[in-house]
């Protein structure tokens, strides 16, 4: 977690996701005007959300330098968003609910096996009951606007 503290961090992500989801179409329409393919535009738009989410959900390496994000995690998340957007584009999906949900589920599985939740899983820590859903919201937070961009473009081109 960041230096803001646990409650502030989770509030930023959860309230941020709720607001992004509520206003996803007007926000996505602003970005959708950029003349790039949706499959490439959407991951680029995800970068600020990835940086914010990773700044909040960073891990302390125990080296005395505190909480800091690592570049390789940002690259992995960017690749994940690109693949997700590519799937949604190729399948010509016109709704983000199921792709967003499954991305969040895959994100939790990723974190439980290779990421920060693996320690909680190995120790059967009951805090996992909170962290699992929170991690799902974190993954959804960084993908909601990119997915909406792709879906908007899919909808526009399917009507033509």
JSON list of C-alpha atoms in Angstrom, two decimals:
[
{"chain": "A", "resi": 1, "resn": "UNK", "atom": "CA", "xyz": [0.00, 0.00, 0.00]},
{"chain": "A", "resi": 2, "resn": "UNK", "atom": "CA", "xyz": [1.08, 3.58, -0.52]},
{"chain": "A", "resi": 3, "resn": "UNK", "atom": "CA", "xyz": [2.04, 6.11, 2.11]},
{"chain": "A", "resi": 4, "resn": "UNK", "atom": "CA", "xyz": [-1.51, 7.48, 2.24]},
{"chain": "A", "resi": 5, "resn": "UNK", "atom": "CA", "xyz": [-2.59, 4.60, 4.43]},
{"chain": "A", "resi": 6, "resn": "UNK", "atom": "CA", "xyz": [-4.70, 1.51, 3.96]},
{"chain": "A", "resi": 7, "resn": "UNK", "atom": "CA", "xyz": [-8.16, 3.13, 4.20]},
{"chain": "A", "resi": 8, "resn": "UNK", "atom": "CA", "xyz": [-7.32, 6.02, 1.90]},
{"chain": "A", "resi": 9, "resn": "UNK", "atom": "CA", "xyz": [-5.80, 3.63, -0.65]},
{"chain": "A", "resi": 10, "resn": "UNK", "atom": "CA", "xyz": [-8.76, 1.29, -0.84]},
{"chain": "A", "resi": 11, "resn": "UNK", "atom": "CA", "xyz": [-11.15, 4.23, -0.91]},
{"chain": "A", "resi": 12, "resn": "UNK", "atom": "CA", "xyz": [-9.37, 5.77, -3.91]},
{"chain": "A", "resi": 13, "resn": "UNK", "atom": "CA", "xyz": [-9.54, 2.52, -5.87]},
{"chain": "A", "resi": 14, "resn": "UNK", "atom": "CA", "xyz": [-13.11, 1.55, -4.94]},
{"chain": "A", "resi": 15, "resn": "UNK", "atom": "CA", "xyz": [-14.65, 5.02, -5.30]},
{"chain": "A", "resi": 16, "resn": "UNK", "atom": "CA", "xyz": [-12.50, 5.62, -8.39]},
{"chain": "A", "resi": 17, "resn": "UNK", "atom": "CA", "xyz": [-13.83, 2.43, -9.99]},
{"chain": "A", "resi": 18, "resn": "UNK", "atom": "CA", "xyz": [-17.45, 3.32, -9.14]},
{"chain": "A", "resi": 19, "resn": "UNK", "atom": "CA", "xyz": [-17.04, 6.80, -10.67]},
{"chain": "A", "resi": 20, "resn": "UNK", "atom": "CA", "xyz": [-15.20, 5.51, -13.74]},
{"chain": "A", "resi": 21, "resn": "UNK", "atom": "CA", "xyz": [-17.85, 2.85, -14.30]},
{"chain": "A", "resi": 22, "resn": "UNK", "atom": "CA", "xyz": [-20.69, 5.35, -13.86]},
{"chain": "A", "resi": 23, "resn": "UNK", "atom": "CA", "xyz": [-19.15, 7.89, -16.26]},
{"chain": "A", "resi": 24, "resn": "UNK", "atom": "CA", "xyz": [-17.34, 5.41, -18.53]},
{"chain": "A", "resi": 25, "resn": "UNK", "atom": "CA", "xyz": [-19.11, 6.36, -21.77]},
{"chain": "A", "resi": 26, "resn": "UNK", "atom": "CA", "xyz": [-18.48, 10.14, -21.67]},
{"chain": "A", "resi": 27, "resn": "UNK", "atom": "CA", "xyz": [-14.87, 9.56, -20.59]},
{"chain": "A", "resi": 28, "resn": "UNK", "atom": "CA", "xyz": [-14.29, 6.93, -23.27]},
{"chain": "A", "resi": 29, "resn": "UNK", "atom": "CA", "xyz": [-15.89, 9.12, -25.95]},
{"chain": "A", "resi": 30, "resn": "UNK", "atom": "CA", "xyz": [-13.29, 11.81, -25.25]},
{"chain": "A", "resi": 31, "resn": "UNK", "atom": "CA", "xyz": [-10.49, 9.34, -25.95]},
{"chain": "A", "resi": 32, "resn": "UNK", "atom": "CA", "xyz": [-12.28, 7.54, -28.78]},
{"chain": "A", "resi": 33, "resn": "UNK", "atom": "CA", "xyz": [-11.92, 10.68, -30.92]},
{"chain": "A", "resi": 34, "resn": "UNK", "atom": "CA", "xyz": [-8.20, 10.03, -31.21]},
{"chain": "A", "resi": 35, "resn": "UNK", "atom": "CA", "xyz": [-7.60, 8.55, -34.68]},
{"chain": "A", "resi": 36, "resn": "UNK", "atom": "CA", "xyz": [-5.90, 5.32, -33.62]},
{"chain": "A", "resi": 37, "resn": "UNK", "atom": "CA", "xyz": [-7.08, 1.76, -33.77]},
{"chain": "A", "resi": 38, "resn": "UNK", "atom": "CA", "xyz": [-9.11, 0.96, -30.64]},
{"chain": "A", "resi": 39, "resn": "UNK", "atom": "CA", "xyz": [-6.88, -2.04, -29.92]},
{"chain": "A", "resi": 40, "resn": "UNK", "atom": "CA", "xyz": [-3.84, 0.25, -29.64]},
{"chain": "A", "resi": 41, "resn": "UNK", "atom": "CA", "xyz": [-5.59, 3.32, -28.23]},
{"chain": "A", "resi": 42, "resn": "UNK", "atom": "CA", "xyz": [-7.26, 1.50, -25.34]},
{"chain": "A", "resi": 43, "resn": "UNK", "atom": "CA", "xyz": [-4.03, 0.14, -23.77]},
{"chain": "A", "resi": 44, "resn": "UNK", "atom": "CA", "xyz": [-2.41, 3.57, -24.13]},
{"chain": "A", "resi": 45, "resn": "UNK", "atom": "CA", "xyz": [-5.35, 5.11, -22.28]},
{"chain": "A", "resi": 46, "resn": "UNK", "atom": "CA", "xyz": [-4.96, 2.46, -19.58]},
{"chain": "A", "resi": 47, "resn": "UNK", "atom": "CA", "xyz": [-1.44, 3.67, -18.68]},
{"chain": "A", "resi": 48, "resn": "UNK", "atom": "CA", "xyz": [-2.49, 6.41, -16.22]},
{"chain": "A", "resi": 49, "resn": "UNK", "atom": "CA", "xyz": [-4.90, 3.98, -14.55]},
{"chain": "A", "resi": 50, "resn": "UNK", "atom": "CA", "xyz": [-2.18, 1.32, -14.34]},
{"chain": "A", "resi": 51, "resn": "UNK", "atom": "CA", "xyz": [0.28, 3.81, -12.84]},
{"chain": "A", "resi": 52, "resn": "UNK", "atom": "CA", "xyz": [-2.26, 5.04, -10.28]},
{"chain": "A", "resi": 53, "resn": "UNK", "atom": "CA", "xyz": [-3.36, 1.53, -9.34]},
{"chain": "A", "resi": 54, "resn": "UNK", "atom": "CA", "xyz": [0.23, 0.30, -9.03]},
{"chain": "A", "resi": 55, "resn": "UNK", "atom": "CA", "xyz": [1.26, 3.37, -7.04]},
{"chain": "A", "resi": 56, "resn": "UNK", "atom": "CA", "xyz": [-1.49, 2.56, -4.55]},
{"chain": "A", "resi": 57, "resn": "UNK", "atom": "CA", "xyz": [-1.13, -1.24, -4.59]},
{"chain": "A", "resi": 58, "resn": "UNK", "atom": "CA", "xyz": [2.66, -1.38, -4.63]},
{"chain": "A", "resi": 59, "resn": "UNK", "atom": "CA", "xyz": [4.66, -3.77, -2.50]},
{"chain": "A", "resi": 60, "resn": "UNK", "atom": "CA", "xyz": [7.34, -2.91, 0.04]},
{"chain": "A", "resi": 61, "resn": "UNK", "atom": "CA", "xyz": [10.41, -4.90, -0.96]},
{"chain": "A", "resi": 62, "resn": "UNK", "atom": "CA", "xyz": [11.79, -4.79, 2.57]},
{"chain": "A", "resi": 63, "resn": "UNK", "atom": "CA", "xyz": [14.93, -2.96, 1.44]},
{"chain": "A", "resi": 64, "resn": "UNK", "atom": "CA", "xyz": [14.23, 0.20, 3.43]},
{"chain": "A", "resi": 65, "resn": "UNK", "atom": "CA", "xyz": [13.11, 2.18, 0.38]},
{"chain": "A", "resi": 66, "resn": "UNK", "atom": "CA", "xyz": [9.42, 1.68, 1.12]},
{"chain": "A", "resi": 67, "resn": "UNK", "atom": "CA", "xyz": [6.60, 1.11, -1.29]},
{"chain": "A", "resi": 68, "resn": "UNK", "atom": "CA", "xyz": [7.39, 1.62, -4.96]},
{"chain": "A", "resi": 69, "resn": "UNK", "atom": "CA", "xyz": [6.05, 0.33, -8.23]},
{"chain": "A", "resi": 70, "resn": "UNK", "atom": "CA", "xyz": [8.13, -1.81, -10.53]},
{"chain": "A", "resi": 71, "resn": "UNK", "atom": "CA", "xyz": [8.34, -1.39, -14.28]},
{"chain": "A", "resi": 72, "resn": "UNK", "atom": "CA", "xyz": [7.86, -5.07, -15.14]},
{"chain": "A", "resi": 73, "resn": "UNK", "atom": "CA", "xyz": [4.48, -5.18, -13.36]},
{"chain": "A", "resi": 74, "resn": "UNK", "atom": "CA", "xyz": [3.31, -2.18, -15.40]},
{"chain": "A", "resi": 75, "resn": "UNK", "atom": "CA", "xyz": [4.41, -3.92, -18.60]},
{"chain": "A", "resi": 76, "resn": "UNK", "atom": "CA", "xyz": [2.59, -7.13, -17.63]},
{"chain": "A", "resi": 77, "resn": "UNK", "atom": "CA", "xyz": [-0.61, -5.18, -16.90]},
{"chain": "A", "resi": 78, "resn": "UNK", "atom": "CA", "xyz": [-0.30, -3.28, -20.18]},
{"chain": "A", "resi": 79, "resn": "UNK", "atom": "CA", "xyz": [0.06, -6.56, -22.09]},
{"chain": "A", "resi": 80, "resn": "UNK", "atom": "CA", "xyz": [-2.94, -7.99, -20.24]},
{"chain": "A", "resi": 81, "resn": "UNK", "atom": "CA", "xyz": [-5.08, -4.98, -21.15]},
{"chain": "A", "resi": 82, "resn": "UNK", "atom": "CA", "xyz": [-3.91, -5.18, -24.77]},
{"chain": "A", "resi": 83, "resn": "UNK", "atom": "CA", "xyz": [-4.87, -8.88, -24.98]},
{"chain": "A", "resi": 84, "resn": "UNK", "atom": "CA", "xyz": [-8.22, -8.19, -23.30]},
{"chain": "A", "resi": 85, "resn": "UNK", "atom": "CA", "xyz": [-8.99, -5.35, -25.71]},
{"chain": "A", "resi": 86, "resn": "UNK", "atom": "CA", "xyz": [-7.91, -7.48, -28.66]},
{"chain": "A", "resi": 87, "resn": "UNK", "atom": "CA", "xyz": [-10.30, -10.26, -27.61]},
{"chain": "A", "resi": 88, "resn": "UNK", "atom": "CA", "xyz": [-13.19, -7.84, -27.11]},
{"chain": "A", "resi": 89, "resn": "UNK", "atom": "CA", "xyz": [-12.45, -6.25, -30.49]},
{"chain": "A", "resi": 90, "resn": "UNK", "atom": "CA", "xyz": [-12.18, -9.55, -32.37]},
{"chain": "A", "resi": 91, "resn": "UNK", "atom": "CA", "xyz": [-15.36, -10.92, -30.79]},
{"chain": "A", "resi": 92, "resn": "UNK", "atom": "CA", "xyz": [-17.16, -7.64, -31.63]},
{"chain": "A", "resi": 93, "resn": "UNK", "atom": "CA", "xyz": [-18.50, -7.41, -28.07]},
{"chain": "A", "resi": 94, "resn": "UNK", "atom": "CA", "xyz": [-20.84, -4.52, -27.33]},
{"chain": "A", "resi": 95, "resn": "UNK", "atom": "CA", "xyz": [-20.97, -4.77, -23.52]},
{"chain": "A", "resi": 96, "resn": "UNK", "atom": "CA", "xyz": [-18.09, -4.61, -21.03]},
{"chain": "A", "resi": 97, "resn": "UNK", "atom": "CA", "xyz": [-19.66, -6.37, -18.05]},
{"chain": "A", "resi": 98, "resn": "UNK", "atom": "CA", "xyz": [-18.56, -9.95, -18.76]},
{"chain": "A", "resi": 99, "resn": "UNK", "atom": "CA", "xyz": [-15.09, -9.16, -20.15]},
{"chain": "A", "resi": 100, "resn": "UNK", "atom": "CA", "xyz": [-14.48, -6.85, -17.17]},
{"chain": "A", "resi": 101, "resn": "UNK", "atom": "CA", "xyz": [-15.69, -9.49, -14.72]},
{"chain": "A", "resi": 102, "resn": "UNK", "atom": "CA", "xyz": [-13.55, -12.27, -16.23]},
{"chain": "A", "resi": 103, "resn": "UNK", "atom": "CA", "xyz": [-10.51, -10.00, -16.38]},
{"chain": "A", "resi": 104, "resn": "UNK", "atom": "CA", "xyz": [-10.97, -9.26, -12.67]},
{"chain": "A", "resi": 105, "resn": "UNK", "atom": "CA", "xyz": [-11.30, -12.99, -11.89]},
{"chain": "A", "resi": 106, "resn": "UNK", "atom": "CA", "xyz": [-8.16, -13.78, -13.90]},
{"chain": "A", "resi": 107, "resn": "UNK", "atom": "CA", "xyz": [-6.43, -10.92, -12.06]},
{"chain": "A", "resi": 108, "resn": "UNK", "atom": "CA", "xyz": [-7.25, -12.48, -8.69]},
{"chain": "A", "resi": 109, "resn": "UNK", "atom": "CA", "xyz": [-6.02, -15.88, -9.88]},
{"chain": "A", "resi": 110, "resn": "UNK", "atom": "CA", "xyz": [-2.83, -14.21, -11.15]},
{"chain": "A", "resi": 111, "resn": "UNK", "atom": "CA", "xyz": [-2.28, -12.47, -7.80]},
{"chain": "A", "resi": 112, "resn": "UNK", "atom": "CA", "xyz": [-3.03, -15.65, -5.82]},
{"chain": "A", "resi": 113, "resn": "UNK", "atom": "CA", "xyz": [-0.52, -17.69, -7.80]},
{"chain": "A", "resi": 114, "resn": "UNK", "atom": "CA", "xyz": [2.25, -15.28, -8.82]},
{"chain": "A", "resi": 115, "resn": "UNK", "atom": "CA", "xyz": [1.49, -11.97, -7.13]},
{"chain": "A", "resi": 116, "resn": "UNK", "atom": "CA", "xyz": [1.03, -10.29, -3.79]},
{"chain": "A", "resi": 117, "resn": "UNK", "atom": "CA", "xyz": [-1.81, -12.52, -2.60]},
{"chain": "A", "resi": 118, "resn": "UNK", "atom": "CA", "xyz": [0.22, -15.72, -2.84]},
{"chain": "A", "resi": 119, "resn": "UNK", "atom": "CA", "xyz": [1.46, -15.32, 0.74]},
{"chain": "A", "resi": 120, "resn": "UNK", "atom": "CA", "xyz": [-2.11, -14.93, 2.00]},
{"chain": "A", "resi": 121, "resn": "UNK", "atom": "CA", "xyz": [-3.15, -18.06, 0.13]},
{"chain": "A", "resi": 122, "resn": "UNK", "atom": "CA", "xyz": [-0.21, -20.11, 1.39]},
{"chain": "A", "resi": 123, "resn": "UNK", "atom": "CA", "xyz": [-0.86, -19.12, 5.01]},
{"chain": "A", "resi": 124, "resn": "UNK", "atom": "CA", "xyz": [-4.67, -19.43, 4.67]},
{"chain": "A", "resi": 125, "resn": "UNK", "atom": "CA", "xyz": [-4.94, -15.89, 6.01]},
{"chain": "A", "resi": 126, "resn": "UNK", "atom": "CA", "xyz": [-8.60, -14.84, 6.51]},
{"chain": "A", "resi": 127, "resn": "UNK", "atom": "CA", "xyz": [-7.67, -11.35, 5.24]},
{"chain": "A", "resi": 128, "resn": "UNK", "atom": "CA", "xyz": [-7.91, -13.01, 1.83]},
{"chain": "A", "resi": 129, "resn": "UNK", "atom": "CA", "xyz": [-11.71, -12.74, 2.12]},
{"chain": "A", "resi": 130, "resn": "UNK", "atom": "CA", "xyz": [-11.34, -8.96, 1.85]},
{"chain": "A", "resi": 131, "resn": "UNK", "atom": "CA", "xyz": [-8.35, -8.81, -0.46]},
{"chain": "A", "resi": 132, "resn": "UNK", "atom": "CA", "xyz": [-9.80, -11.10, -3.13]},
{"chain": "A", "resi": 133, "resn": "UNK", "atom": "CA", "xyz": [-12.75, -8.82, -3.98]},
{"chain": "A", "resi": 134, "resn": "UNK", "atom": "CA", "xyz": [-10.56, -5.72, -3.56]},
{"chain": "A", "resi": 135, "resn": "UNK", "atom": "CA", "xyz": [-8.05, -7.08, -6.09]},
{"chain": "A", "resi": 136, "resn": "UNK", "atom": "CA", "xyz": [-10.94, -7.75, -8.48]},
{"chain": "A", "resi": 137, "resn": "UNK", "atom": "CA", "xyz": [-11.98, -4.09, -8.20]},
{"chain": "A", "resi": 138, "resn": "UNK", "atom": "CA", "xyz": [-8.36, -3.01, -8.73]},
{"chain": "A", "resi": 139, "resn": "UNK", "atom": "CA", "xyz": [-8.10, -4.95, -11.97]},
{"chain": "A", "resi": 140, "resn": "UNK", "atom": "CA", "xyz": [-11.50, -3.69, -13.12]},
{"chain": "A", "resi": 141, "resn": "UNK", "atom": "CA", "xyz": [-10.39, -0.12, -12.27]},
{"chain": "A", "resi": 142, "resn": "UNK", "atom": "CA", "xyz": [-7.57, -0.15, -14.78]},
{"chain": "A", "resi": 143, "resn": "UNK", "atom": "CA", "xyz": [-9.58, -1.85, -17.56]},
{"chain": "A", "resi": 144, "resn": "UNK", "atom": "CA", "xyz": [-13.00, -0.14, -17.47]},
{"chain": "A", "resi": 145, "resn": "UNK", "atom": "CA", "xyz": [-12.19, 2.84, -19.72]},
{"chain": "A", "resi": 146, "resn": "UNK", "atom": "CA", "xyz": [-10.04, 0.89, -22.24]},
{"chain": "A", "resi": 147, "resn": "UNK", "atom": "CA", "xyz": [-12.78, -1.73, -22.62]},
{"chain": "A", "resi": 148, "resn": "UNK", "atom": "CA", "xyz": [-15.40, 0.97, -23.05]},
{"chain": "A", "resi": 149, "resn": "UNK", "atom": "CA", "xyz": [-13.34, 2.54, -25.84]},
{"chain": "A", "resi": 150, "resn": "UNK", "atom": "CA", "xyz": [-13.17, -0.77, -27.70]},
{"chain": "A", "resi": 151, "resn": "UNK", "atom": "CA", "xyz": [-16.88, -1.45, -27.17]},
{"chain": "A", "resi": 152, "resn": "UNK", "atom": "CA", "xyz": [-17.79, 2.06, -28.37]},
{"chain": "A", "resi": 153, "resn": "UNK", "atom": "CA", "xyz": [-15.76, 1.51, -31.53]},
{"chain": "A", "resi": 154, "resn": "UNK", "atom": "CA", "xyz": [-17.31, -1.96, -31.99]},
{"chain": "A", "resi": 155, "resn": "UNK", "atom": "CA", "xyz": [-20.78, -0.45, -31.65]},
{"chain": "A", "resi": 156, "resn": "UNK", "atom": "CA", "xyz": [-20.07, 2.40, -34.06]},
{"chain": "A", "resi": 157, "resn": "UNK", "atom": "CA", "xyz": [-18.62, 0.11, -36.73]},
{"chain": "A", "resi": 158, "resn": "UNK", "atom": "CA", "xyz": [-21.33, -2.52, -36.33]},
{"chain": "A", "resi": 159, "resn": "UNK", "atom": "CA", "xyz": [-24.01, 0.11, -37.02]},
{"chain": "A", "resi": 160, "resn": "UNK", "atom": "CA", "xyz": [-22.35, 1.23, -40.28]}
]
